[in-house]
CSV table of C-alpha atoms in Angstrom, one decimal:
chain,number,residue,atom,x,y,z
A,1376,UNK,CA,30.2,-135.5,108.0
A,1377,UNK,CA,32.4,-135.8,111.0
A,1378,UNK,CA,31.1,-137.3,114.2
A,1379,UNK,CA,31.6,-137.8,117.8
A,1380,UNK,CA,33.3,-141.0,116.8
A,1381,UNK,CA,35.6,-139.0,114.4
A,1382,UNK,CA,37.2,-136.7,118.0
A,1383,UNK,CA,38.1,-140.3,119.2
A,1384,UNK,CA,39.9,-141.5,116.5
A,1385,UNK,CA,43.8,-142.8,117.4
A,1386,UNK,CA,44.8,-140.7,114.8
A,1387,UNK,CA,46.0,-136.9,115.9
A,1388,UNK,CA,45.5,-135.7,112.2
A,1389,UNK,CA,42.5,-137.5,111.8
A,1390,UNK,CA,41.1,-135.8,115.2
A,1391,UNK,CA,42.1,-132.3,114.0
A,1392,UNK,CA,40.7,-132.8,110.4
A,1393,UNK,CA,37.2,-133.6,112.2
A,1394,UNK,CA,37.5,-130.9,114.4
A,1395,UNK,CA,38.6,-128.3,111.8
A,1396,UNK,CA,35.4,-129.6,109.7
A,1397,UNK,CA,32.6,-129.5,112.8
A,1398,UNK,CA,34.1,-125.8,112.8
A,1399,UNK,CA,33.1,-124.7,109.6
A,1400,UNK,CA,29.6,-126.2,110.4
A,1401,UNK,CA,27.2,-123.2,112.0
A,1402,UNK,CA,25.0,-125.4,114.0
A,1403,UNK,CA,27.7,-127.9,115.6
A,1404,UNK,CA,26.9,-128.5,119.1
A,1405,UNK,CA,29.3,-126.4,121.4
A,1406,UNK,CA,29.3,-129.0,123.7
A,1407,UNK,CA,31.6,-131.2,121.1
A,1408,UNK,CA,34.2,-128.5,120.9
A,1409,UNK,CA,34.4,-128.5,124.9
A,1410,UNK,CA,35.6,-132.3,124.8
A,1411,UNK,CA,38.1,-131.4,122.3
A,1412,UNK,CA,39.6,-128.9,124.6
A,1413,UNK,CA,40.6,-131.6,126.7
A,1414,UNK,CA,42.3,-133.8,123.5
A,1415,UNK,CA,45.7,-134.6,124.3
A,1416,UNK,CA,47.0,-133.4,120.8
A,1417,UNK,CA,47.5,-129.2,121.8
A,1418,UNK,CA,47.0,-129.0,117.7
A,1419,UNK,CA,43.4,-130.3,118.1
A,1420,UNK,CA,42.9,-128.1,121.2
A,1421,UNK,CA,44.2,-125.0,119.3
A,1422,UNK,CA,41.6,-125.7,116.5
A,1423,UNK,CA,38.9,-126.2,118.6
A,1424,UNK,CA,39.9,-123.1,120.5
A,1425,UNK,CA,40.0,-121.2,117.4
A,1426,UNK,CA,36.8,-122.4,116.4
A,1427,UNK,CA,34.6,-121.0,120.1
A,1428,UNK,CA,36.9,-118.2,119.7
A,1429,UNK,CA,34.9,-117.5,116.1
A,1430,UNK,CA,32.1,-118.0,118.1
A,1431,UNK,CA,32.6,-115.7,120.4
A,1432,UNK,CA,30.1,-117.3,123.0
A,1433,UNK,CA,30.2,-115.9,126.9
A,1434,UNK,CA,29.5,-120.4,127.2
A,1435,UNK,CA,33.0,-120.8,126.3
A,1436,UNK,CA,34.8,-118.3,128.8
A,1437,UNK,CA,35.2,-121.1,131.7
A,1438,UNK,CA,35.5,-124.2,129.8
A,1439,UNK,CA,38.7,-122.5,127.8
A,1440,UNK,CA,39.8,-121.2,131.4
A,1441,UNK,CA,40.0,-124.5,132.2
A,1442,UNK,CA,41.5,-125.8,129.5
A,1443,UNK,CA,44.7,-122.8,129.7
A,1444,UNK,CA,44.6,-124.1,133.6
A,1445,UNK,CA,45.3,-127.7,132.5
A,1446,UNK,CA,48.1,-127.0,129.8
A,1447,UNK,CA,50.0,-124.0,131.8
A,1448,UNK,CA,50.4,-126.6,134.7
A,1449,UNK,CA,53.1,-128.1,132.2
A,1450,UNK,CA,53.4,-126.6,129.1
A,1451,UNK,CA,56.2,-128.2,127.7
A,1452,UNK,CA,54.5,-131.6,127.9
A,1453,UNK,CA,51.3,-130.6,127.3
A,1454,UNK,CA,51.0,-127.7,124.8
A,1455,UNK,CA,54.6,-127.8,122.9
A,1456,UNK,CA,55.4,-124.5,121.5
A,1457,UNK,CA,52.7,-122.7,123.1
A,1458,UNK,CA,50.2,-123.7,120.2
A,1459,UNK,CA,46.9,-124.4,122.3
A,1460,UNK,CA,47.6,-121.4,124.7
A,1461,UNK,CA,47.9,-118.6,122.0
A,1462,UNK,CA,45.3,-119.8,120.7
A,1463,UNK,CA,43.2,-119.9,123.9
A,1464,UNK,CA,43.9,-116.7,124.7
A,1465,UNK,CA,42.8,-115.2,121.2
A,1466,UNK,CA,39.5,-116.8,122.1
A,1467,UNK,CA,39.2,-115.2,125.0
A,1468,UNK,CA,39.8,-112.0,123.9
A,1469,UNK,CA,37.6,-112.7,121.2
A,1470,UNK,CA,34.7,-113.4,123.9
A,1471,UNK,CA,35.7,-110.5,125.4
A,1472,UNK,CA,36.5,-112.5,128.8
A,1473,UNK,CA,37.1,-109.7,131.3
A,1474,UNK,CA,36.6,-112.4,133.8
A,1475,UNK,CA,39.7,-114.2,132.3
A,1476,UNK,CA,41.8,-111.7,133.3
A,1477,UNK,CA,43.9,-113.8,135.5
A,1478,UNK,CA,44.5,-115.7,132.7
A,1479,UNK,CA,45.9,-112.9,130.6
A,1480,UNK,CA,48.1,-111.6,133.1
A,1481,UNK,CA,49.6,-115.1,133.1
A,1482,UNK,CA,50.4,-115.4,129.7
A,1483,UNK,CA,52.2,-112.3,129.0
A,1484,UNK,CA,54.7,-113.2,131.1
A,1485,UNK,CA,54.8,-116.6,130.9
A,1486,UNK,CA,58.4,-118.0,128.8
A,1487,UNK,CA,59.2,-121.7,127.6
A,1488,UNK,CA,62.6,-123.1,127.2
A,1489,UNK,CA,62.5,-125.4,124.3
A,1490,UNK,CA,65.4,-127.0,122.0
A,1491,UNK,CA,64.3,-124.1,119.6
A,1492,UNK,CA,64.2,-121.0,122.7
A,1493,UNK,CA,61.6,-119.4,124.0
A,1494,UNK,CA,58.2,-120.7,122.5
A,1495,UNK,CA,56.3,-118.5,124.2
A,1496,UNK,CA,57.0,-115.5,122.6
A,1497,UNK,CA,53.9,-115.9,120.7
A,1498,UNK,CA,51.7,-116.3,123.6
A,1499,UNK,CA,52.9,-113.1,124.9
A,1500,UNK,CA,52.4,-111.5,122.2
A,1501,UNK,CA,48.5,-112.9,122.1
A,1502,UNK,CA,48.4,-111.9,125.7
A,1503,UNK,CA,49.3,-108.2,125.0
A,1504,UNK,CA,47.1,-107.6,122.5
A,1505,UNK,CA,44.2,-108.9,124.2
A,1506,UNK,CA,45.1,-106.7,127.5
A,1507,UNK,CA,45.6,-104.0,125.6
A,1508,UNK,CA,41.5,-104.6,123.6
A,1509,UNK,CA,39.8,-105.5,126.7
A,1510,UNK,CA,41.8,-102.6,128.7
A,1511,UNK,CA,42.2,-105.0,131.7
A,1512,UNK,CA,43.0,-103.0,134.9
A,1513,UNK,CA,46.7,-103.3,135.6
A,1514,UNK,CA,47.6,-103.6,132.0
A,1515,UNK,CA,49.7,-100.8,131.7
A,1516,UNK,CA,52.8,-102.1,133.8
A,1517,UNK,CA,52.2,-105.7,132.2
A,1518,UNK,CA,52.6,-103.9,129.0
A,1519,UNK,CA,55.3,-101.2,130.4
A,1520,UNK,CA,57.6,-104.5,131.4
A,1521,UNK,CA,57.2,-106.1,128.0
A,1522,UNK,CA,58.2,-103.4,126.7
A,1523,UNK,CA,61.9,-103.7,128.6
A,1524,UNK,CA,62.1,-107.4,128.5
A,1525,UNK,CA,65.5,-107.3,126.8
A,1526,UNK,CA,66.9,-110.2,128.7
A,1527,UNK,CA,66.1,-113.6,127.6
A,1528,UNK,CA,65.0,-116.4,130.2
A,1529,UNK,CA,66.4,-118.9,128.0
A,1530,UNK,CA,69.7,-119.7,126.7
A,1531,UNK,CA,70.9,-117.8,123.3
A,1532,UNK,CA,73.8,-117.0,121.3
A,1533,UNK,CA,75.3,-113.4,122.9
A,1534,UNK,CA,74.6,-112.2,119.3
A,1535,UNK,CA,70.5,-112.7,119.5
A,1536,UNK,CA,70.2,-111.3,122.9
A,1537,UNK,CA,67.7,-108.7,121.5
A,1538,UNK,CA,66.0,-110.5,118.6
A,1539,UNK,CA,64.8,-113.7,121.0
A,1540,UNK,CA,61.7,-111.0,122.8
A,1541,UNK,CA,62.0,-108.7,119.6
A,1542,UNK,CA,58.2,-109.5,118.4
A,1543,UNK,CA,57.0,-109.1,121.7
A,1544,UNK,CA,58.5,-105.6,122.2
A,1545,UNK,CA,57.1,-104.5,119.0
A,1546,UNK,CA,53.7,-105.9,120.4
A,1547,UNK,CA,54.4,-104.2,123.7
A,1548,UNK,CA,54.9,-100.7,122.2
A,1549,UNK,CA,51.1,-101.2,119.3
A,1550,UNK,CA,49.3,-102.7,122.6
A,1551,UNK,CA,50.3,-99.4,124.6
A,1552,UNK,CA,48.9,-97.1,121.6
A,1553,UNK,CA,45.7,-99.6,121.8
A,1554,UNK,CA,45.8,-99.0,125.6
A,1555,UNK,CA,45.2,-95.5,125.2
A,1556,UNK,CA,46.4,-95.1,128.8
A,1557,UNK,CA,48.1,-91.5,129.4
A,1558,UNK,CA,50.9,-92.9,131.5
A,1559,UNK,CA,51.9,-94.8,128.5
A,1560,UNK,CA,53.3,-91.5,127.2
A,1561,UNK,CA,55.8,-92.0,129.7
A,1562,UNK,CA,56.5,-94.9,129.1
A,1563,UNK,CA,57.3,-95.0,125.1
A,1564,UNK,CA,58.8,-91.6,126.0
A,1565,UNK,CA,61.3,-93.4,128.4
A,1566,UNK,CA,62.1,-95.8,125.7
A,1567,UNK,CA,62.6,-93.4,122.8
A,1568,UNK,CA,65.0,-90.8,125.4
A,1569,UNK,CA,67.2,-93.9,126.1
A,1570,UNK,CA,67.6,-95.9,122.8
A,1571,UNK,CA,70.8,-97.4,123.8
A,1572,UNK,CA,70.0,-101.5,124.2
A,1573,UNK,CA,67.4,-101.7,121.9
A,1574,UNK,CA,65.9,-102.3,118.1
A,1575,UNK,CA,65.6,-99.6,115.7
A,1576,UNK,CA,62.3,-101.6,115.1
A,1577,UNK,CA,60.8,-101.8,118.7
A,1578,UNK,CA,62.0,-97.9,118.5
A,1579,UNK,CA,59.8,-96.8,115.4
A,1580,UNK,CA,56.6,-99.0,117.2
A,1581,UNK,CA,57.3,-96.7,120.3
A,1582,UNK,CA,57.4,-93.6,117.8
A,1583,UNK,CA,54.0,-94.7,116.2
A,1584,UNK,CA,52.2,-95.5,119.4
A,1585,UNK,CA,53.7,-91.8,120.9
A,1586,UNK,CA,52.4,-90.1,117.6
A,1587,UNK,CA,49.0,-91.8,118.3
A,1588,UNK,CA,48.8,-90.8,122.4
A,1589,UNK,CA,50.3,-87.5,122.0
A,1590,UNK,CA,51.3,-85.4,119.5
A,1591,UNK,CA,53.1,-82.8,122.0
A,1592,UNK,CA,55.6,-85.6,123.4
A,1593,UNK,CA,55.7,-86.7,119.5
A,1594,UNK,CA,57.3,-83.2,119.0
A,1595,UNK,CA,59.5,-83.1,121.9
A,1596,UNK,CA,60.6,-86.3,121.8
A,1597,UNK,CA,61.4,-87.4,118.1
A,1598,UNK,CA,62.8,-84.4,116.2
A,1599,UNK,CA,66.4,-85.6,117.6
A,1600,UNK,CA,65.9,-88.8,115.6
A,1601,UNK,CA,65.6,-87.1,112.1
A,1602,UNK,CA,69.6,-86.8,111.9
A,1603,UNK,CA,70.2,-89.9,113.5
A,1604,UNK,CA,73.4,-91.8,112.3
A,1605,UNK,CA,70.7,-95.0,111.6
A,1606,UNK,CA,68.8,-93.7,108.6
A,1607,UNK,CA,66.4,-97.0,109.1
A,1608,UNK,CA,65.3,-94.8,112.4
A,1609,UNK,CA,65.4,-91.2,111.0
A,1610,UNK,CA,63.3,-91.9,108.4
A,1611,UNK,CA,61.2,-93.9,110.6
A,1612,UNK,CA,61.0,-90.9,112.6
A,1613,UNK,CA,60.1,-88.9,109.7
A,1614,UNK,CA,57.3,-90.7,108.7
A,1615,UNK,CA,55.9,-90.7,112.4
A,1616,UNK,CA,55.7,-87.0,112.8
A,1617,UNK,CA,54.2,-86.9,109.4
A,1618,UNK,CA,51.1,-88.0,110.4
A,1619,UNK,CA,50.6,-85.5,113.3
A,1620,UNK,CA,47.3,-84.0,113.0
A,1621,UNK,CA,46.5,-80.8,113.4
A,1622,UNK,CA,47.8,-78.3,115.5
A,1623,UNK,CA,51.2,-80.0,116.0
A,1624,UNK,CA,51.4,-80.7,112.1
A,1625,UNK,CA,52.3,-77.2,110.9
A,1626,UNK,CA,55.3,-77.6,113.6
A,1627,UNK,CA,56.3,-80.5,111.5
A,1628,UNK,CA,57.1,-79.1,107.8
A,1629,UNK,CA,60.2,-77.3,108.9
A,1630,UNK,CA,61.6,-79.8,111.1
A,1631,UNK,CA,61.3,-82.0,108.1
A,1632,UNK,CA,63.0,-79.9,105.8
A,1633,UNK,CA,65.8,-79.1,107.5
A,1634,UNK,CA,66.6,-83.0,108.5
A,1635,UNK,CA,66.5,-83.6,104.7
A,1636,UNK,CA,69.1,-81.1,104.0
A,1637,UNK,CA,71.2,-82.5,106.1
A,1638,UNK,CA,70.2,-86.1,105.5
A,1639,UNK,CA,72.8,-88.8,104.0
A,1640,UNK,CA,72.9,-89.7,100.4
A,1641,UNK,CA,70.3,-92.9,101.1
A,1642,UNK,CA,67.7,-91.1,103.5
A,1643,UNK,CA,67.3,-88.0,101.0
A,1644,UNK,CA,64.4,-89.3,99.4
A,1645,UNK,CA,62.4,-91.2,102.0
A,1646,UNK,CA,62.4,-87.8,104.0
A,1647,UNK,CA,61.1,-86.0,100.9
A,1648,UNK,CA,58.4,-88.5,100.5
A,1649,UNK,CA,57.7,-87.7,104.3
A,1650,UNK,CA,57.7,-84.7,103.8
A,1651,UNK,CA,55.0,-85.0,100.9
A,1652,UNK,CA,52.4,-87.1,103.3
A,1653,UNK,CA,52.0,-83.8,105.4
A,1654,UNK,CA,48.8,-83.2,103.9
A,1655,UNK,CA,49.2,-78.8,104.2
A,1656,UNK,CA,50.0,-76.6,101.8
A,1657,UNK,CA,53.3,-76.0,104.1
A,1658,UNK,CA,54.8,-79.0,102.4
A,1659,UNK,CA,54.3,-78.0,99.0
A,1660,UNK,CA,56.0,-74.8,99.6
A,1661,UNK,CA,58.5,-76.9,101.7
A,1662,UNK,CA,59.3,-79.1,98.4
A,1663,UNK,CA,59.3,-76.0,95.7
A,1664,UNK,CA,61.9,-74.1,98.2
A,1665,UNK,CA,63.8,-77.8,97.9
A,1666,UNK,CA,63.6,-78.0,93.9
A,1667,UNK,CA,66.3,-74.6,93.8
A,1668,UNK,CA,68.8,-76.1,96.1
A,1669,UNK,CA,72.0,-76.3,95.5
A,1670,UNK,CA,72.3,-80.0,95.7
A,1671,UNK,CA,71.1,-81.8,92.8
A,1672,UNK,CA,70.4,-84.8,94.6
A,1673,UNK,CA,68.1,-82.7,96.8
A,1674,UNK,CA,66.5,-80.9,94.0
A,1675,UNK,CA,66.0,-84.5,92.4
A,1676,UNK,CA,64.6,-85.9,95.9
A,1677,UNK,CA,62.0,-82.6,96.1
A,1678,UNK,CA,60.5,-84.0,92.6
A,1679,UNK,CA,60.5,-87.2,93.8
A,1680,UNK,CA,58.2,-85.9,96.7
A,1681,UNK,CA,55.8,-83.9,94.6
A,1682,UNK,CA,55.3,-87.5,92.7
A,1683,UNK,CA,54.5,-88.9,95.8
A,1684,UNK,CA,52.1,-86.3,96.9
A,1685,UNK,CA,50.3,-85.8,93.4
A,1686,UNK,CA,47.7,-83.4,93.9
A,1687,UNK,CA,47.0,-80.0,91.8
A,1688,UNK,CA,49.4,-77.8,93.7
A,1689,UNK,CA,52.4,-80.8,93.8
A,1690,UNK,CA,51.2,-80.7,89.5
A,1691,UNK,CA,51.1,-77.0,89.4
A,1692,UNK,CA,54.9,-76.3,90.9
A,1693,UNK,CA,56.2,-79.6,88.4
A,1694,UNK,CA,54.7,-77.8,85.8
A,1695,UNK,CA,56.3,-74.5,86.7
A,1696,UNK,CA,59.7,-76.9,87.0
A,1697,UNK,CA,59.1,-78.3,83.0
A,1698,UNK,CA,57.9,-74.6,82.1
A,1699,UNK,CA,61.3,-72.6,83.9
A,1700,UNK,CA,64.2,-74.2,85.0
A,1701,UNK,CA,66.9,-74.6,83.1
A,1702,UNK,CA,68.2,-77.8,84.6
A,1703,UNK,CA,68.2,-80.6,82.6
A,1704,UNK,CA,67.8,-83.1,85.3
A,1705,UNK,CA,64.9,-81.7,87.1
A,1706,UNK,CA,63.3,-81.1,83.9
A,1707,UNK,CA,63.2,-84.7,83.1
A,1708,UNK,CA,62.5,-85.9,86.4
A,1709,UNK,CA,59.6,-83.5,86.8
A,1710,UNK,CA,58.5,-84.3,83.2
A,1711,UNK,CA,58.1,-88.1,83.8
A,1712,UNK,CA,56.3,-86.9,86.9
A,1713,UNK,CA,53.9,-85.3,84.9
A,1714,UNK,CA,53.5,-88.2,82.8
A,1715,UNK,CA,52.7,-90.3,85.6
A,1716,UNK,CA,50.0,-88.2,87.3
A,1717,UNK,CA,48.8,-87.4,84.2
C-alpha cells in the first residue's frame, strides 16, 4: 500500500504510481492529494488532480485554485504541455466550482509556445467545456471568440494556419449548443453565412449546435449547403437538418430531395440515407418518388435509403420494388434489402 513516504520518493514515476494507486483507494485522506498538487512533476499533479476531480469535493475548489495559480505563473517551466492545468480545470468543473470562474476565463484563452506549437490547445478546449456546463456569466463571448480564433499565437507552417486551433473551434461551436444561450444563434449563424477561412469540420459543429438552438435559423441558414461544391459539408448539412424535430421537420423532406437530385456521383447516397433518418412518412414517399427516376444511380441510392431506414413502410415500398419494376438493378438491390431486414 502506498504511503506518505511513497509522494516523496526521488523518483517522478515512482511518485505518480503512488499517487495513481491512493486514487483508486475510497477512503485516502484528501489531505494527501493536496500535497501532491504542489509536486514538482505536473504528471503527478495532473493525477492527483484527476483523482479530487473524481471526487468531486467543494474541499478541493481552493487548494486546485491554488495549484492552477502556481503553474499559470510559468507554464512552460512548470506544467509542460499544459498537462496539470487541463487536468485542473476538468476537476473543477467536475466540482462544479462556480467560484473558479476566474480560473476558467483564464484558461480558454490562455496559448503556450512550445518546440511542438501551441500546447494549450487542450486546456482550452477543457476550459470551454466546463464554461459552457457550469453556464458561467460571460461565457458566451469567451466561447463566441474561440469560435474565430483562426490566427495562431505561435509560429506554424502557412499551410496549418487553420488546423493549429482546429479542436478548439470544434469545442467552441458543441460548448455553444451546451450554452444554450439564444445569442449563440447569432453567433454560429455568423459563422455558417461567412464560411470562407474556415474547416468544413468546425462548419458541421456550428450546423449541429444551430440544429440544437434553433430549428428556424437551422432552416434558413443551411439549405444553401446541401449543393455545396464540398460534398464532406453538404452531406454534413444533410444530416443536420435531418434531425429537426417537429414543426420544422416536414420543411425538411423536400429540401432534401431535391439536393439529392442534383447531388454529385459521391454525395448521392449519404443524402438518401439522410433523407431516410427523417423519421415521417414524408420521407418514405420522398424515397418511392426517387426509386422511378430517371437516373439509375438515384433509383439505386433511394434503395439504399429504404435499407437504411428499415421499418414496415421502407419494407412495404421494397416489396412493391421486387413485386413491379422491371429493372433489373433495383430488383436486386431491393431484394438483398429485403434479405437484410428480413
Amino acid at each position: 500500500m502506498p504511503t506518505k513516504a511513497n509522494l516523496r520518493a526521488r523518483s517522478a514515476t515512482e511518485r505518480l504510481a503512488a499517487v495513481k494507486a491512493l486514487i483508486k483507494q475510497p477512503d485516502t485522506d484528501l489531505e494527501i492529494l493536496f500535497e501532491a498538487l504542489a509536486d514538482k512533476s505536473n504528471l503527478v499533479v495532473a493525477a492527483a488532480a484527476a483523482g479530487l476531480g473524481e471526487r468531486q469535493t467543494a474541499n478541493a475548489i481552493v487548494p486546485l485554485e491554488q495549484c492552477y495559480d502556481r503553474l499559470a505563473a510559468n507554464g512552460v517551466k512548470r506544467d509542460p504541455g499544459c498537462l496539470a492545468r487541463t487536468a485542473i480545470v476538468k476537476a473543477l468543473a467536475q466540482c462544479r466550482a462556480h467560484s473558479a470562474a476566474r480560473v476558467f476565463f483564464d484558461a480558454v484563452k490562455t496559448v503556450q509556445s512550445e518546440h511542438t506549437g501551441d500546447t494549450a490547445v487542450p486546456l482550452r478546449v477543457q476550459a470551454a467545456a466546463a464554461l459552457a456546463q457550469l453556464r458561467l456569466p460571460g461565457a458566451l463571448l469567451a466561447l463566441a471568440i474561440l469560435l474565430f480564433d483562426v490566427e495562431p499565437q505561435v509560429p506554424y507552417a502557412p499551410e496549418d494556419r487553420l488546423y493549429v486551433t482546429l479542436q478548439a473551434r470544434m469545442t467552441a461551436a458543441q460548448a455553444l449548443a451546451v450554452l444554450g444561450d439564444p445569442g449563440a444563434v447569432a453567433v454560429l449563424g455568423v459563422k455558417l453565412q461567412f464560411e470562407q477561412d474556415e474547416l468544413p469540420e468546425v462548419l458541421l459543429e456550428c450546423m449541429d449546435a444551430l440544429v440544437q438552438l434553433d430549428g428556424q435559423a437551422a432552416l434558413e441558414l443551411l439549405p444553401r449547403y446541401l449543393r455545396h461544391r464540398d460534398a464532406y459539408l453538404s452531406v454534413g448539412a444533410a444530416t443536420a437538418l435531418a434531425g429537426l424535430p417537429p414543426p420544422e421537420r416536414e420543411a425538411v423532406v423536400p429540401l432534401l430531395l431535391d439536393a439529392l437530385q442534383e447531388a454529385p456521383s459521391d454525395a448521392q447516397v449519404p443524402l438518401s440515407l439522410a433523407l431516410s433518418s427523417v423519421r415521417s412518412d414524408a420521407s418514405i414517399a420522398a424515397l418511392a418518388e426517387l426509386t422511378e427516376h430517371p437516373t439509375l444511380a438515384l433509383r439505386l441510392a433511394a434503395v439504399e435509403g429504404l435499407r437504411h431506414r428499415g421499418d414496415v413502410s421502407a419494407v412495404e415500398v421494397l416489396q412493391e420494388l421486387v413485386r413491379r419494376t422491371g429493372d433489373r438493378r433495383v430488383v436486386q438491390a431491393a431484394q438483398r434489402a429485403l434479405d437484410e431486414l428480413a
